[in-house]
GROMACS .gro file of C-alpha atoms in nm:
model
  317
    1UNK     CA    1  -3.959  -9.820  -4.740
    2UNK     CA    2  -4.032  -9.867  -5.122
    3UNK     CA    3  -3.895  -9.525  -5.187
    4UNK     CA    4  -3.543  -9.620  -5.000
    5UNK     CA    5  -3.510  -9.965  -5.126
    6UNK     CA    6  -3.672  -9.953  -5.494
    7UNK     CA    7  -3.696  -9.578  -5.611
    8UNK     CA    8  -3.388  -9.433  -5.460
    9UNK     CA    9  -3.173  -9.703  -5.600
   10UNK     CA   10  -3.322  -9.695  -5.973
   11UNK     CA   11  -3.333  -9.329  -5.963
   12UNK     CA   12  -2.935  -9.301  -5.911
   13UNK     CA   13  -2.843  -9.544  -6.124
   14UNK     CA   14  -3.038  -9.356  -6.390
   15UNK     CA   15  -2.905  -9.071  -6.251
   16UNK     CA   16  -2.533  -9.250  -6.225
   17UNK     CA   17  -2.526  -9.310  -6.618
   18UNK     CA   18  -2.641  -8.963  -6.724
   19UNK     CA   19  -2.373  -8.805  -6.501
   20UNK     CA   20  -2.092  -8.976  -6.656
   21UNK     CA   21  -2.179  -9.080  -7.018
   22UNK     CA   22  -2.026  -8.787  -7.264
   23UNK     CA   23  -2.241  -8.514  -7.334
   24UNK     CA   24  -2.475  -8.594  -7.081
   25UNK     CA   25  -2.810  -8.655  -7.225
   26UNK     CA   26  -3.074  -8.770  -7.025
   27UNK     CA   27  -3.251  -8.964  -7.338
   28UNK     CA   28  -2.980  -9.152  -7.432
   29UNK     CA   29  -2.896  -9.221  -7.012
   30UNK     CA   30  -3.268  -9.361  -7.018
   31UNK     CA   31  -3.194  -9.549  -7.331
   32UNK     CA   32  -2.898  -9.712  -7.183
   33UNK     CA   33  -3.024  -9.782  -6.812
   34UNK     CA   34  -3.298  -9.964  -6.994
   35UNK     CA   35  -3.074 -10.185  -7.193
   36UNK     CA   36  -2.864 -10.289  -6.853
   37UNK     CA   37  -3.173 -10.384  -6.672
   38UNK     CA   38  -3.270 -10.582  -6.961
   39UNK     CA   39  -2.963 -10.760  -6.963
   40UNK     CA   40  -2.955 -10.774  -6.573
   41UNK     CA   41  -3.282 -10.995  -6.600
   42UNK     CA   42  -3.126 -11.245  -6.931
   43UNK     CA   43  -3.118 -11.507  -6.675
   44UNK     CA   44  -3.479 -11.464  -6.560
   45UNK     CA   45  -3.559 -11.442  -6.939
   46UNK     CA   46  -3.434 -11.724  -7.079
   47UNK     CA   47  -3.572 -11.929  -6.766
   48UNK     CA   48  -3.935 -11.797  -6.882
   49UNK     CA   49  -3.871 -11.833  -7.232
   50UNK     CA   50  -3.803 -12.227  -7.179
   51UNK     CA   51  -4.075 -12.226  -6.920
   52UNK     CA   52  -4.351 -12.104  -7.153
   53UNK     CA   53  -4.255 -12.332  -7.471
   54UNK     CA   54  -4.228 -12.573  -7.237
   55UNK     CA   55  -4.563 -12.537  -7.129
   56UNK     CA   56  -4.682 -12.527  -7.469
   57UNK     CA   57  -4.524 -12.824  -7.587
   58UNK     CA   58  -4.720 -12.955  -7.315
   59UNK     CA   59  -5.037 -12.915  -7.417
   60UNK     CA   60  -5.151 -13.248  -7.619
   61UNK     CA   61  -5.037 -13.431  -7.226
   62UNK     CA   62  -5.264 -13.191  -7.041
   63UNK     CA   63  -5.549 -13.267  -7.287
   64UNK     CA   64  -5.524 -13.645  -7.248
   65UNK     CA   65  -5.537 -13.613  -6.858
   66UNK     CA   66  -5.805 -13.376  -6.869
   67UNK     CA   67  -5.988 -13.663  -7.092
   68UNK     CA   68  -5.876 -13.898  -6.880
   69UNK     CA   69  -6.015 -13.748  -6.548
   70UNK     CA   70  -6.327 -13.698  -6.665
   71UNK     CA   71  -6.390 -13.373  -6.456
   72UNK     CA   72  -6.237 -13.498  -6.144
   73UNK     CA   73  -6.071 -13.179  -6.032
   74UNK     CA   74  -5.864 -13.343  -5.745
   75UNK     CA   75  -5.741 -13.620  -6.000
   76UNK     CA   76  -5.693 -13.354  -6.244
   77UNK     CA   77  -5.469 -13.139  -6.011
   78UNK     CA   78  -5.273 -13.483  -5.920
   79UNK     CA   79  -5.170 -13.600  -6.234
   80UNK     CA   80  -5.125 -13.216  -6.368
   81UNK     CA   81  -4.792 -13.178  -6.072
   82UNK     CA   82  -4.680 -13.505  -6.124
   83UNK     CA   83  -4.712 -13.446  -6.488
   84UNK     CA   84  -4.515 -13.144  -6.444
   85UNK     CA   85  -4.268 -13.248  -6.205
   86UNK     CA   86  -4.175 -13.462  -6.418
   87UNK     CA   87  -4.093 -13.303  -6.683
   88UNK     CA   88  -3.920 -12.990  -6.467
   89UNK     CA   89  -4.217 -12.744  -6.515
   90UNK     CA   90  -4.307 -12.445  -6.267
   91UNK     CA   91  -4.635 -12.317  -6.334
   92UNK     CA   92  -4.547 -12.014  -6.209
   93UNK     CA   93  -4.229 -11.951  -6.359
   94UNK     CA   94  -4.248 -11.644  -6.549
   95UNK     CA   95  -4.389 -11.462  -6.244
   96UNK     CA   96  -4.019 -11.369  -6.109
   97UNK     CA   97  -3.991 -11.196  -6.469
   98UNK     CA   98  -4.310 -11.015  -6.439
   99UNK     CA   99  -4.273 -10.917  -6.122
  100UNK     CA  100  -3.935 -10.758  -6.194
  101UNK     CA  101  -4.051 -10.559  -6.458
  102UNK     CA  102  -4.328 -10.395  -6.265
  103UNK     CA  103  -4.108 -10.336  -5.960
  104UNK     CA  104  -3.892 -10.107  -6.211
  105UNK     CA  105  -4.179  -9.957  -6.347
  106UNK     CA  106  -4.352  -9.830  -6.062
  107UNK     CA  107  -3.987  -9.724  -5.921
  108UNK     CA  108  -3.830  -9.535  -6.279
  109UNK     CA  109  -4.227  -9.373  -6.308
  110UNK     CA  110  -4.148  -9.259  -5.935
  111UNK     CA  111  -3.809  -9.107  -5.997
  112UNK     CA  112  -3.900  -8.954  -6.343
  113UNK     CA  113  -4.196  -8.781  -6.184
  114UNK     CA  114  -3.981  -8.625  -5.910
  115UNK     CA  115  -3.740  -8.480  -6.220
  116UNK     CA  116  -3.996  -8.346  -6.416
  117UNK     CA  117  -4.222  -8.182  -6.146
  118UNK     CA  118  -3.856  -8.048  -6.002
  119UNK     CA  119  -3.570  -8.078  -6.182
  120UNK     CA  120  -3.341  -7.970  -5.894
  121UNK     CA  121  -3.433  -8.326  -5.746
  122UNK     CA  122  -3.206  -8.461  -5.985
  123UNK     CA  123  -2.941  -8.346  -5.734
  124UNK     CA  124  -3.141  -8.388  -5.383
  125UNK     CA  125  -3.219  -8.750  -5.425
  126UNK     CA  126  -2.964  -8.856  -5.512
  127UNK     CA  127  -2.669  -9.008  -5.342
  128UNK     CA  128  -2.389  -8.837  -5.155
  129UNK     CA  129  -2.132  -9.027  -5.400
  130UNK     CA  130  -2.306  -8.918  -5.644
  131UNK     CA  131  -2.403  -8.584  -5.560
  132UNK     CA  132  -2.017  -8.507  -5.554
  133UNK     CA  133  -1.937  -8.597  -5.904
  134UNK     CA  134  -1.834  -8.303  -6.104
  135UNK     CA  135  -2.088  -8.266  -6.369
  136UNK     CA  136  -2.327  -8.308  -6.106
  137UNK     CA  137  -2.199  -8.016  -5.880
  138UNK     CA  138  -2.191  -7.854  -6.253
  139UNK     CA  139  -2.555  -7.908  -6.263
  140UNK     CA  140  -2.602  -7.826  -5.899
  141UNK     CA  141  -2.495  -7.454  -5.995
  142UNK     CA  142  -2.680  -7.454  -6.287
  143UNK     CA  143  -2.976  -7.692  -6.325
  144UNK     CA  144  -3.030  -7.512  -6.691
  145UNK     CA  145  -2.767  -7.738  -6.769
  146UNK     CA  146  -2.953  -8.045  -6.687
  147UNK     CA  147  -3.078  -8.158  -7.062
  148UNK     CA  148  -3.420  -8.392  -7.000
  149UNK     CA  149  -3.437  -8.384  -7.360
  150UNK     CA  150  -3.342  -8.721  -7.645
  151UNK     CA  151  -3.088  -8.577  -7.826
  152UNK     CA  152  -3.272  -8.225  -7.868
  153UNK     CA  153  -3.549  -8.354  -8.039
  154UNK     CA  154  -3.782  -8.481  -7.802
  155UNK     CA  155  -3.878  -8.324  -7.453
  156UNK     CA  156  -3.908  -8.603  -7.263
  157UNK     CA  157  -4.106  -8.391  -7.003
  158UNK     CA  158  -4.352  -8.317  -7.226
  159UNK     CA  159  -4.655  -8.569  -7.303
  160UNK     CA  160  -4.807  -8.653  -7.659
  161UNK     CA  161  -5.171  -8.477  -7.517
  162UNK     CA  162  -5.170  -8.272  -7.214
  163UNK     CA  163  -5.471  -8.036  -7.101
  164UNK     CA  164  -5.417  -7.698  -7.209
  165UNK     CA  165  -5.143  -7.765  -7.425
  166UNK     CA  166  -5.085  -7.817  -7.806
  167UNK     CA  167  -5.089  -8.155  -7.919
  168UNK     CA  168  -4.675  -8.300  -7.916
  169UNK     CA  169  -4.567  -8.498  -8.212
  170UNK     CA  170  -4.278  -8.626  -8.115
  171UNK     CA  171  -4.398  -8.781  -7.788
  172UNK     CA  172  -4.697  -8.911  -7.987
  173UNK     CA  173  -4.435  -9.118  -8.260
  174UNK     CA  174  -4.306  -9.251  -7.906
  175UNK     CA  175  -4.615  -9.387  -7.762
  176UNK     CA  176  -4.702  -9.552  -8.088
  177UNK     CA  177  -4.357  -9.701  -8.114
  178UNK     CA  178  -4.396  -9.835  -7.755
  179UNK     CA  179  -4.740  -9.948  -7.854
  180UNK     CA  180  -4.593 -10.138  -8.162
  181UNK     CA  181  -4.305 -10.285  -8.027
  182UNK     CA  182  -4.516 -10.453  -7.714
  183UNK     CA  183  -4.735 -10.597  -7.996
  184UNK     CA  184  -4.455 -10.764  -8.177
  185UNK     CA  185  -4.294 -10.917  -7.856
  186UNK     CA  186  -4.639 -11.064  -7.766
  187UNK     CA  187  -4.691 -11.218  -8.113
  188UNK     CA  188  -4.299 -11.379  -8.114
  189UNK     CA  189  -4.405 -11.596  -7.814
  190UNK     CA  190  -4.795 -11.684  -7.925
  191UNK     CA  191  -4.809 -12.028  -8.098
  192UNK     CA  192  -4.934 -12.064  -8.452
  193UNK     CA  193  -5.174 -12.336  -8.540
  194UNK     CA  194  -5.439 -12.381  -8.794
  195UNK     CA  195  -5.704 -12.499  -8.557
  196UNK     CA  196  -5.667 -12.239  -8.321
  197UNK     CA  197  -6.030 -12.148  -8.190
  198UNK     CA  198  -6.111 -11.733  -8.110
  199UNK     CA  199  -6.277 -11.672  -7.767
  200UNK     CA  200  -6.590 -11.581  -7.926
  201UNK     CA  201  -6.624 -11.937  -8.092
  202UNK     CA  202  -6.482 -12.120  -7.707
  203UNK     CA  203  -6.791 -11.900  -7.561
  204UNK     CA  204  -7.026 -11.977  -7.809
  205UNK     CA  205  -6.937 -12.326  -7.732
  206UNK     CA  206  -6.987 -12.282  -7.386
  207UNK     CA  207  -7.347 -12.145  -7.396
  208UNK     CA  208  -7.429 -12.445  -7.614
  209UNK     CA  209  -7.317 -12.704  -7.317
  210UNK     CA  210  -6.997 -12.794  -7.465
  211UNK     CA  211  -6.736 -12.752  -7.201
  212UNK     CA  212  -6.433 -12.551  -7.319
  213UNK     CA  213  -6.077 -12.614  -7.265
  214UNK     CA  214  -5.861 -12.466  -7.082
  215UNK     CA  215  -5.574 -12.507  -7.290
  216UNK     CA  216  -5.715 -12.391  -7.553
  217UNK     CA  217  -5.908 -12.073  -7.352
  218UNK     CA  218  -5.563 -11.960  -7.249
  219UNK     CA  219  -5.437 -11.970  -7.620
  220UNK     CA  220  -5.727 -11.787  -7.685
  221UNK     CA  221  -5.681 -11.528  -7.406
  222UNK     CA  222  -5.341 -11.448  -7.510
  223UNK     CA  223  -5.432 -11.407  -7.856
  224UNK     CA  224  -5.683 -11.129  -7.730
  225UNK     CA  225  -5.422 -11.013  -7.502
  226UNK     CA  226  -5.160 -10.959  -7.848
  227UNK     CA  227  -5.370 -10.675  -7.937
  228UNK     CA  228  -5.579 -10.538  -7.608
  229UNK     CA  229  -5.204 -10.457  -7.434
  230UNK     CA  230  -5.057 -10.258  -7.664
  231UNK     CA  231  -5.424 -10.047  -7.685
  232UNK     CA  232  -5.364 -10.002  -7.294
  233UNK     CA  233  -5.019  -9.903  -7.313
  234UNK     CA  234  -5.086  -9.636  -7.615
  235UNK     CA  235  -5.374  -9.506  -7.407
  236UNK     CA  236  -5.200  -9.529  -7.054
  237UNK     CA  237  -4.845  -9.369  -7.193
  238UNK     CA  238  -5.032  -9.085  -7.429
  239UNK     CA  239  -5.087  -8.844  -7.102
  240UNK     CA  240  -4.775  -8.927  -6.948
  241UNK     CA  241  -4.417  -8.784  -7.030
  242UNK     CA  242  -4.258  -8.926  -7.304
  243UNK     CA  243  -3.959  -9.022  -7.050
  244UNK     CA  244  -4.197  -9.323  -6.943
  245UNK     CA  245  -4.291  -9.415  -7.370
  246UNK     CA  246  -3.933  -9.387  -7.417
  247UNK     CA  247  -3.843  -9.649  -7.198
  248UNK     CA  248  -4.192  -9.877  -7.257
  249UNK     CA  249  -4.035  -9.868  -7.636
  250UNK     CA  250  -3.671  -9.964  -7.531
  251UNK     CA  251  -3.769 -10.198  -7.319
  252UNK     CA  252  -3.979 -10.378  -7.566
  253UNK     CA  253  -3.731 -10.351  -7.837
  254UNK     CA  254  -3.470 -10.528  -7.640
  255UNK     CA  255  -3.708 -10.776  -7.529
  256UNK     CA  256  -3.780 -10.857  -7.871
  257UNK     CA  257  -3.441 -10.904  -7.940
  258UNK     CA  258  -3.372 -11.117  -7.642
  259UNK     CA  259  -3.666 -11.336  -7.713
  260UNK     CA  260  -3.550 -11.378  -8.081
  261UNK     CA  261  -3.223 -11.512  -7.968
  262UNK     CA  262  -3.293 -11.728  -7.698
  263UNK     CA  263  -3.602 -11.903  -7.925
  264UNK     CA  264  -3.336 -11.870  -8.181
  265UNK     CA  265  -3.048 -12.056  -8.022
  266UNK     CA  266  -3.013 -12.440  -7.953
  267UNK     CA  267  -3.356 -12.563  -8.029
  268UNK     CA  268  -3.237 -12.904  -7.860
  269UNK     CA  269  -3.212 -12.728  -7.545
  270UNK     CA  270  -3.491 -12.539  -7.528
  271UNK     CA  271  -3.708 -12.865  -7.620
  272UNK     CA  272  -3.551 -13.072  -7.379
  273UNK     CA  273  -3.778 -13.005  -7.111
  274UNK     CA  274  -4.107 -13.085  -7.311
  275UNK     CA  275  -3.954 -13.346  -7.475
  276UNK     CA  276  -3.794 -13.529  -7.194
  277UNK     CA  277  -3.892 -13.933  -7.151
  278UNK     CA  278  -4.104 -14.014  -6.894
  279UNK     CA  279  -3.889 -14.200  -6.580
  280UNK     CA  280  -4.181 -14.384  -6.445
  281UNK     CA  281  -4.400 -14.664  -6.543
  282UNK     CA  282  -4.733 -14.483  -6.635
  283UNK     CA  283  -4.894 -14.792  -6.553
  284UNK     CA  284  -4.832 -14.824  -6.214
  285UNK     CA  285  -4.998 -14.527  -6.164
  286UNK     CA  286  -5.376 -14.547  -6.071
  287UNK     CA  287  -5.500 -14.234  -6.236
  288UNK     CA  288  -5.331 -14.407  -6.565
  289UNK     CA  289  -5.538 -14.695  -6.558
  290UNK     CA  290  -5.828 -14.500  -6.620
  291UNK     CA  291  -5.728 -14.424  -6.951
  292UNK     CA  292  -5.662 -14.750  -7.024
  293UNK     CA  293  -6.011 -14.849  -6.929
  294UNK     CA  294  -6.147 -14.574  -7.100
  295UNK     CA  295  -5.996 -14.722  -7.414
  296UNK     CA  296  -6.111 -15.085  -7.337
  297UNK     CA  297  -6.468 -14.919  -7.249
  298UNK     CA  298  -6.436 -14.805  -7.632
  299UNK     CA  299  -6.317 -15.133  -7.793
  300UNK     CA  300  -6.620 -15.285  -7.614
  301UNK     CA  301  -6.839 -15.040  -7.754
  302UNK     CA  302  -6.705 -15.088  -8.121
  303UNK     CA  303  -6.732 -15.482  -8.084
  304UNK     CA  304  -7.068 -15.478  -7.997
  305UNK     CA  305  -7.230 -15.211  -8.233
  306UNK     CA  306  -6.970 -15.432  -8.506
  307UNK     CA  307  -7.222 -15.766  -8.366
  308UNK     CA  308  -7.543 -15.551  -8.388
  309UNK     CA  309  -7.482 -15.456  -8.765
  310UNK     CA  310  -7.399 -15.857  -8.836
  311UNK     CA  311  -7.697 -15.943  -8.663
  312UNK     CA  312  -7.929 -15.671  -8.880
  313UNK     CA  313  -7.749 -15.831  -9.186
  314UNK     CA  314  -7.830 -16.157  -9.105
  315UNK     CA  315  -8.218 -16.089  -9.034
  316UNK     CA  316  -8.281 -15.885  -9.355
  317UNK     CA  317  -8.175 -16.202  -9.550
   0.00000   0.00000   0.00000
């Protein structure tokens, strides 16, 4: 079922653009098919782009409710939805994107494997429709002329290390580019601040009976996450053919890209969800009250070490 209804159709659309873009190069078909399922998902990407700063922005709210809680999960997970209902927040927002993105994965992985391990697939997987078009009957009668190369200078069948082969150059400039390019995108969406704390220092917190928090443990994360992914990717992509880097690095070129122009465009917009007023009286709302007694709790506290000090004044003279 996943080959009918994911691989088959990625396959020939691949498959689709290489037949009838001039000259007929496989590289530049990848190149392309890349670019249209990037701009397929723009929707999907801009929704997760305004989902994650809006989540950011959030941050100093989530703090104070945490505070005001006091390690009441159930209160805690109350006021958190309310918090962001109101404000138009889905947790899970940027899971559609992700989700996407894997799906095509696995399925172009699938498909590219089937090429290189038999080239003459290119013609029995595919489509009748497509089958039938006449470069593809071309290549049908001659599968030499089937060029799985990126414009003649990279065999994109060929990985950067294989066993039993020479080391490939080429491939190998791929998989760094890939690797690069995924670090960049990570870093465009990572917020900057100067009191950022590393996951070592959070930790070492933790083991002294501080508790950490989570706000700042998921900044932290994805900060270590900025530089572990691309390591994965390099090491994942380096055995694999360079059909696979070639698209990791388009893809995260034109994400990059993407991402710069949507964070780019109409800053109003894409703070309106963060910055949006509240609609409700946060004072009619029980969990509120608590910080509100929290800071009378305080005042009280002030006033009386403020009489304690008077008092020590007054018996020293």
């Amino acid at each position: 079922m996943f080959t009918t209804l994911i691989v088959q159709p990625i396959f020939n659309l691949l498959v689709f653009i290489y037949a009838i873009l001039p000259g007929h190069n496989f590289g530049l078909a990848l190149i392309i098919f890349t670019v249209i399922v990037r701009m397929l998902m723009w929707p999907l990407v801009k929704k997760q782009l305004h989902q994650a700063k809006a989540m950011r922005e959030l941050q100093p709210e989530i703090k104070k409710v945490k505070q005001a809680t006091k390690g009441n999960r159930q209160k805690e997970s109350q006021m958190l939805m309310e918090l962001y209902k109101e404000k138009g927040i889905n947790p899970v927002g940027t899971l559609p994107t992700l989700a996407i993105q894997l799906v095509v994965l696995i399925g172009l992985y699938s498909g590219l494997r089937k090429i290189i391990g038999d080239p003459h697939t290119l013609i029995s997987f595919s489509y009748p429709a497509i089958q039938h078009m006449g470069w593809m009957r071309h290549v049908a009668d001659n599968i030499h002329a089937f060029d799985d190369t990126l414009f003649g200078w990279v065999d994109l069948s060929r990985a950067a290390v294989t066993t039993g082969m020479p080391f490939y150059f080429p491939a190998f400039l791929i998989v760094v580019g890939s690797a690069v390019a995924q670090f960049f995108q990570g870093k465009q969406l990572l917020p900057v601040g100067k009191d950022q704390k590393g996951l070592r220092d959070i930790l070492r917190q933790a083991n002294a009976g501080k508790s950490a928090d989570q706000s700042e443990v998921n900044a932290a994360v994805g900060r270590s996450t900025m530089y572990l992914l691309p390591v994965m990717i390099f090491f994942f992509t380096i055995s694999l053919a360079s059909a696979l880097s070639l698209y990791w690095l388009t893809t995260g070129i034109v994400a990059y890209i993407q991402q710069a122009i949507i964070l780019g465009q109409d800053e109003e917009e894409m703070e309106d969800i963060a910055d949006k007023p509240s609609k409700r009286d946060l004072s009619q709302i029980p969990e509120a009250q608590i910080v509100e007694a929290a800071a009378e709790e305080k005042k009280a506290a002030r006033a009386k070490k403020a009489a304690r000090r008077k008092n020590k004044k007054r018996q020293k003279k």
